[in-house]
mmCIF file with all atom_site columns, C-alpha atoms in Angstrom:
data_model
loop_
_atom_site.group_PDB
_atom_site.id
_atom_site.type_symbol
_atom_site.label_atom_id
_atom_site.label_alt_id
_atom_site.label_comp_id
_atom_site.label_asym_id
_atom_site.label_entity_id
_atom_site.label_seq_id
_atom_site.pdbx_PDB_ins_code
_atom_site.Cartn_x
_atom_site.Cartn_y
_atom_site.Cartn_z
_atom_site.occupancy
_atom_site.B_iso_or_equiv
_atom_site.pdbx_formal_charge
_atom_site.auth_seq_id
_atom_site.auth_comp_id
_atom_site.auth_asym_id
_atom_site.auth_atom_id
_atom_site.pdbx_PDB_model_num
ATOM 1  C CA . MET A 1 1  ? -1.918 17.055 22.937 1.00 65.00 ? 1  MET A CA 1
ATOM 2  C CA . SER A 1 2  ? 1.011  15.146 24.378 1.00 78.00 ? 2  SER A CA 1
ATOM 3  C CA . LYS A 1 3  ? 3.924  13.505 22.586 1.00 87.00 ? 3  LYS A CA 1
ATOM 4  C CA . SER A 1 4  ? 6.256  10.896 24.002 1.00 90.00 ? 4  SER A CA 1
ATOM 5  C CA . LYS A 1 5  ? 9.980  11.594 24.195 1.00 91.00 ? 5  LYS A CA 1
ATOM 6  C CA . GLN A 1 6  ? 10.569 9.044  21.441 1.00 94.00 ? 6  GLN A CA 1
ATOM 7  C CA . GLU A 1 7  ? 7.962  10.701 19.187 1.00 93.00 ? 7  GLU A CA 1
ATOM 8  C CA . MET A 1 8  ? 9.640  14.081 19.674 1.00 92.00 ? 8  MET A CA 1
ATOM 9  C CA . LYS A 1 9  ? 13.111 12.646 19.054 1.00 94.00 ? 9  LYS A CA 1
ATOM 10 C CA . ASN A 1 10 ? 12.001 10.845 15.891 1.00 94.00 ? 10 ASN A CA 1
ATOM 11 C CA . HIS A 1 11 ? 10.224 13.958 14.638 1.00 92.00 ? 11 HIS A CA 1
ATOM 12 C CA . ILE A 1 12 ? 13.236 16.212 15.242 1.00 92.00 ? 12 ILE A CA 1
ATOM 13 C CA . LEU A 1 13 ? 15.599 13.803 13.465 1.00 92.00 ? 13 LEU A CA 1
ATOM 14 C CA . SER A 1 14 ? 13.163 13.250 10.595 1.00 92.00 ? 14 SER A CA 1
ATOM 15 C CA . PHE A 1 15 ? 12.510 16.983 10.275 1.00 89.00 ? 15 PHE A CA 1
ATOM 16 C CA . GLY A 1 16 ? 16.244 17.621 9.993  1.00 87.00 ? 16 GLY A CA 1
ATOM 17 C CA . ARG A 1 17 ? 16.829 14.855 7.466  1.00 87.00 ? 17 ARG A CA 1
ATOM 18 C CA . ASN A 1 18 ? 13.948 16.035 5.275  1.00 85.00 ? 18 ASN A CA 1
ATOM 19 C CA . LYS A 1 19 ? 15.224 19.595 4.914  1.00 79.00 ? 19 LYS A CA 1
ATOM 20 C CA . LYS A 1 20 ? 16.061 20.289 1.293  1.00 73.00 ? 20 LYS A CA 1
ATOM 21 C CA . ASP A 1 21 ? 19.151 22.274 2.233  1.00 74.00 ? 21 ASP A CA 1
ATOM 22 C CA . GLU A 1 22 ? 21.683 21.608 4.954  1.00 74.00 ? 22 GLU A CA 1
ATOM 23 C CA . LYS A 1 23 ? 20.683 24.592 7.075  1.00 82.00 ? 23 LYS A CA 1
ATOM 24 C CA . PRO A 1 24 ? 20.072 23.961 10.769 1.00 88.00 ? 24 PRO A CA 1
ATOM 25 C CA . ILE A 1 25 ? 16.533 23.500 12.007 1.00 90.00 ? 25 ILE A CA 1
ATOM 26 C CA . SER A 1 26 ? 15.046 25.758 14.637 1.00 91.00 ? 26 SER A CA 1
ATOM 27 C CA . SER A 1 27 ? 13.648 24.305 17.843 1.00 90.00 ? 27 SER A CA 1
ATOM 28 C CA . SER A 1 28 ? 10.644 26.629 17.492 1.00 91.00 ? 28 SER A CA 1
ATOM 29 C CA . GLU A 1 29 ? 10.123 25.508 13.868 1.00 92.00 ? 29 GLU A CA 1
ATOM 30 C CA . VAL A 1 30 ? 9.993  21.859 14.966 1.00 92.00 ? 30 VAL A CA 1
ATOM 31 C CA . THR A 1 31 ? 7.740  22.682 17.916 1.00 93.00 ? 31 THR A CA 1
ATOM 32 C CA . ARG A 1 32 ? 5.262  24.528 15.664 1.00 94.00 ? 32 ARG A CA 1
ATOM 33 C CA . ASP A 1 33 ? 5.230  21.531 13.327 1.00 93.00 ? 33 ASP A CA 1
ATOM 34 C CA . LEU A 1 34 ? 4.589  19.102 16.198 1.00 92.00 ? 34 LEU A CA 1
ATOM 35 C CA . PHE A 1 35 ? 2.073  21.109 18.225 1.00 92.00 ? 35 PHE A CA 1
ATOM 36 C CA . SER A 1 36 ? 0.584  23.696 15.796 1.00 89.00 ? 36 SER A CA 1
ATOM 37 C CA . ASN A 1 37 ? -1.454 26.336 17.645 1.00 89.00 ? 37 ASN A CA 1
ATOM 38 C CA . ILE A 1 38 ? -0.237 25.382 21.157 1.00 93.00 ? 38 ILE A CA 1
ATOM 39 C CA . TRP A 1 39 ? 3.448  25.182 20.249 1.00 93.00 ? 39 TRP A CA 1
ATOM 40 C CA . LYS A 1 40 ? 4.657  27.789 22.769 1.00 91.00 ? 40 LYS A CA 1
ATOM 41 C CA . GLU A 1 41 ? 3.485  25.546 25.611 1.00 92.00 ? 41 GLU A CA 1
ATOM 42 C CA . HIS A 1 42 ? 5.808  22.766 24.395 1.00 92.00 ? 42 HIS A CA 1
ATOM 43 C CA . LEU A 1 43 ? 8.948  24.653 23.393 1.00 90.00 ? 43 LEU A CA 1
ATOM 44 C CA . ASP A 1 44 ? 10.855 23.628 26.529 1.00 90.00 ? 44 ASP A CA 1
ATOM 45 C CA . GLU A 1 45 ? 10.083 19.939 25.903 1.00 91.00 ? 45 GLU A CA 1
ATOM 46 C CA . VAL A 1 46 ? 11.477 20.111 22.367 1.00 91.00 ? 46 VAL A CA 1
ATOM 47 C CA . ARG A 1 47 ? 14.515 22.091 23.525 1.00 90.00 ? 47 ARG A CA 1
ATOM 48 C CA . THR A 1 48 ? 15.173 19.443 26.183 1.00 90.00 ? 48 THR A CA 1
ATOM 49 C CA . MET A 1 49 ? 14.969 16.706 23.557 1.00 92.00 ? 49 MET A CA 1
ATOM 50 C CA . ALA A 1 50 ? 17.350 18.698 21.341 1.00 90.00 ? 50 ALA A CA 1
ATOM 51 C CA . GLY A 1 51 ? 19.792 18.667 24.255 1.00 91.00 ? 51 GLY A CA 1
ATOM 52 C CA . GLU A 1 52 ? 19.433 14.896 24.568 1.00 93.00 ? 52 GLU A CA 1
ATOM 53 C CA . ILE A 1 53 ? 20.038 14.496 20.840 1.00 93.00 ? 53 ILE A CA 1
ATOM 54 C CA . GLN A 1 54 ? 23.147 16.659 21.204 1.00 91.00 ? 54 GLN A CA 1
ATOM 55 C CA . SER A 1 55 ? 24.394 14.547 24.131 1.00 92.00 ? 55 SER A CA 1
ATOM 56 C CA . GLU A 1 56 ? 23.925 11.427 21.978 1.00 93.00 ? 56 GLU A CA 1
ATOM 57 C CA . LYS A 1 57 ? 26.197 13.119 19.414 1.00 92.00 ? 57 LYS A CA 1
ATOM 58 C CA . LEU A 1 58 ? 23.485 12.999 16.742 1.00 92.00 ? 58 LEU A CA 1
ATOM 59 C CA . ALA A 1 59 ? 23.414 16.776 16.346 1.00 91.00 ? 59 ALA A CA 1
ATOM 60 C CA . SER A 1 60 ? 25.038 19.979 17.483 1.00 91.00 ? 60 SER A CA 1
ATOM 61 C CA . ILE A 1 61 ? 23.216 22.964 18.922 1.00 90.00 ? 61 ILE A CA 1
ATOM 62 C CA . LYS A 1 62 ? 24.071 26.421 17.659 1.00 86.00 ? 62 LYS A CA 1
ATOM 63 C CA . LYS A 1 63 ? 23.079 29.970 18.440 1.00 83.00 ? 63 LYS A CA 1
ATOM 64 C CA . HIS A 1 64 ? 24.025 32.665 15.929 1.00 82.00 ? 64 HIS A CA 1
ATOM 65 C CA . GLY A 1 65 ? 26.158 30.094 14.078 1.00 80.00 ? 65 GLY A CA 1
ATOM 66 C CA . LYS A 1 66 ? 28.304 29.143 17.083 1.00 85.00 ? 66 LYS A CA 1
ATOM 67 C CA . LYS A 1 67 ? 28.154 25.773 18.849 1.00 87.00 ? 67 LYS A CA 1
ATOM 68 C CA . ILE A 1 68 ? 26.743 26.060 22.355 1.00 87.00 ? 68 ILE A CA 1
ATOM 69 C CA . LEU A 1 69 ? 25.424 23.883 25.124 1.00 84.00 ? 69 LEU A CA 1
ATOM 70 C CA . LEU A 1 70 ? 21.683 23.964 25.633 1.00 83.00 ? 70 LEU A CA 1
ATOM 71 C CA . LYS A 1 71 ? 22.114 25.180 29.212 1.00 82.00 ? 71 LYS A CA 1
ATOM 72 C CA . ASP A 1 72 ? 23.764 28.353 27.879 1.00 82.00 ? 72 ASP A CA 1
ATOM 73 C CA . THR A 1 73 ? 20.549 29.780 26.432 1.00 81.00 ? 73 THR A CA 1
ATOM 74 C CA . GLU A 1 74 ? 16.852 29.905 27.196 1.00 78.00 ? 74 GLU A CA 1
ATOM 75 C CA . LYS A 1 75 ? 15.793 30.874 23.692 1.00 78.00 ? 75 LYS A CA 1
ATOM 76 C CA . SER A 1 76 ? 15.115 28.957 20.505 1.00 80.00 ? 76 SER A CA 1
ATOM 77 C CA . VAL A 1 77 ? 18.199 27.148 19.219 1.00 84.00 ? 77 VAL A CA 1
ATOM 78 C CA . GLN A 1 78 ? 19.399 25.844 15.877 1.00 88.00 ? 78 GLN A CA 1
ATOM 79 C CA . LEU A 1 79 ? 20.008 22.117 15.584 1.00 88.00 ? 79 LEU A CA 1
ATOM 80 C CA . SER A 1 80 ? 22.391 20.733 12.968 1.00 89.00 ? 80 SER A CA 1
ATOM 81 C CA . LEU A 1 81 ? 22.294 16.990 12.433 1.00 87.00 ? 81 LEU A CA 1
ATOM 82 C CA . LEU A 1 82 ? 25.725 15.413 12.282 1.00 83.00 ? 82 LEU A CA 1
ATOM 83 C CA . LYS A 1 83 ? 26.676 13.442 9.199  1.00 71.00 ? 83 LYS A CA 1
ATOM 84 C CA . ASN A 1 84 ? 26.707 9.629  9.176  1.00 55.00 ? 84 ASN A CA 1
ATOM 85 C CA . LYS A 1 85 ? 24.180 9.335  12.000 1.00 46.00 ? 85 LYS A CA 1
#
């Protein structure tokens, strides 16, 4: 099951906007939602898209509550959508 980059981007942004609270979303949480039982195979794709979203200044990436660059970790990250975007 493949998703285009645009589908992943739209899903990540929509997922973040639809959260009831303002807590960050997890890249693994989004990946599980997109790819269900084969999500681990696609985690890197979603992380890469999270990095692109960060570079477009639509969100910030955090690990343990601190802003980081995607290249600084290989694990699941937290994505916080930026206001007014």
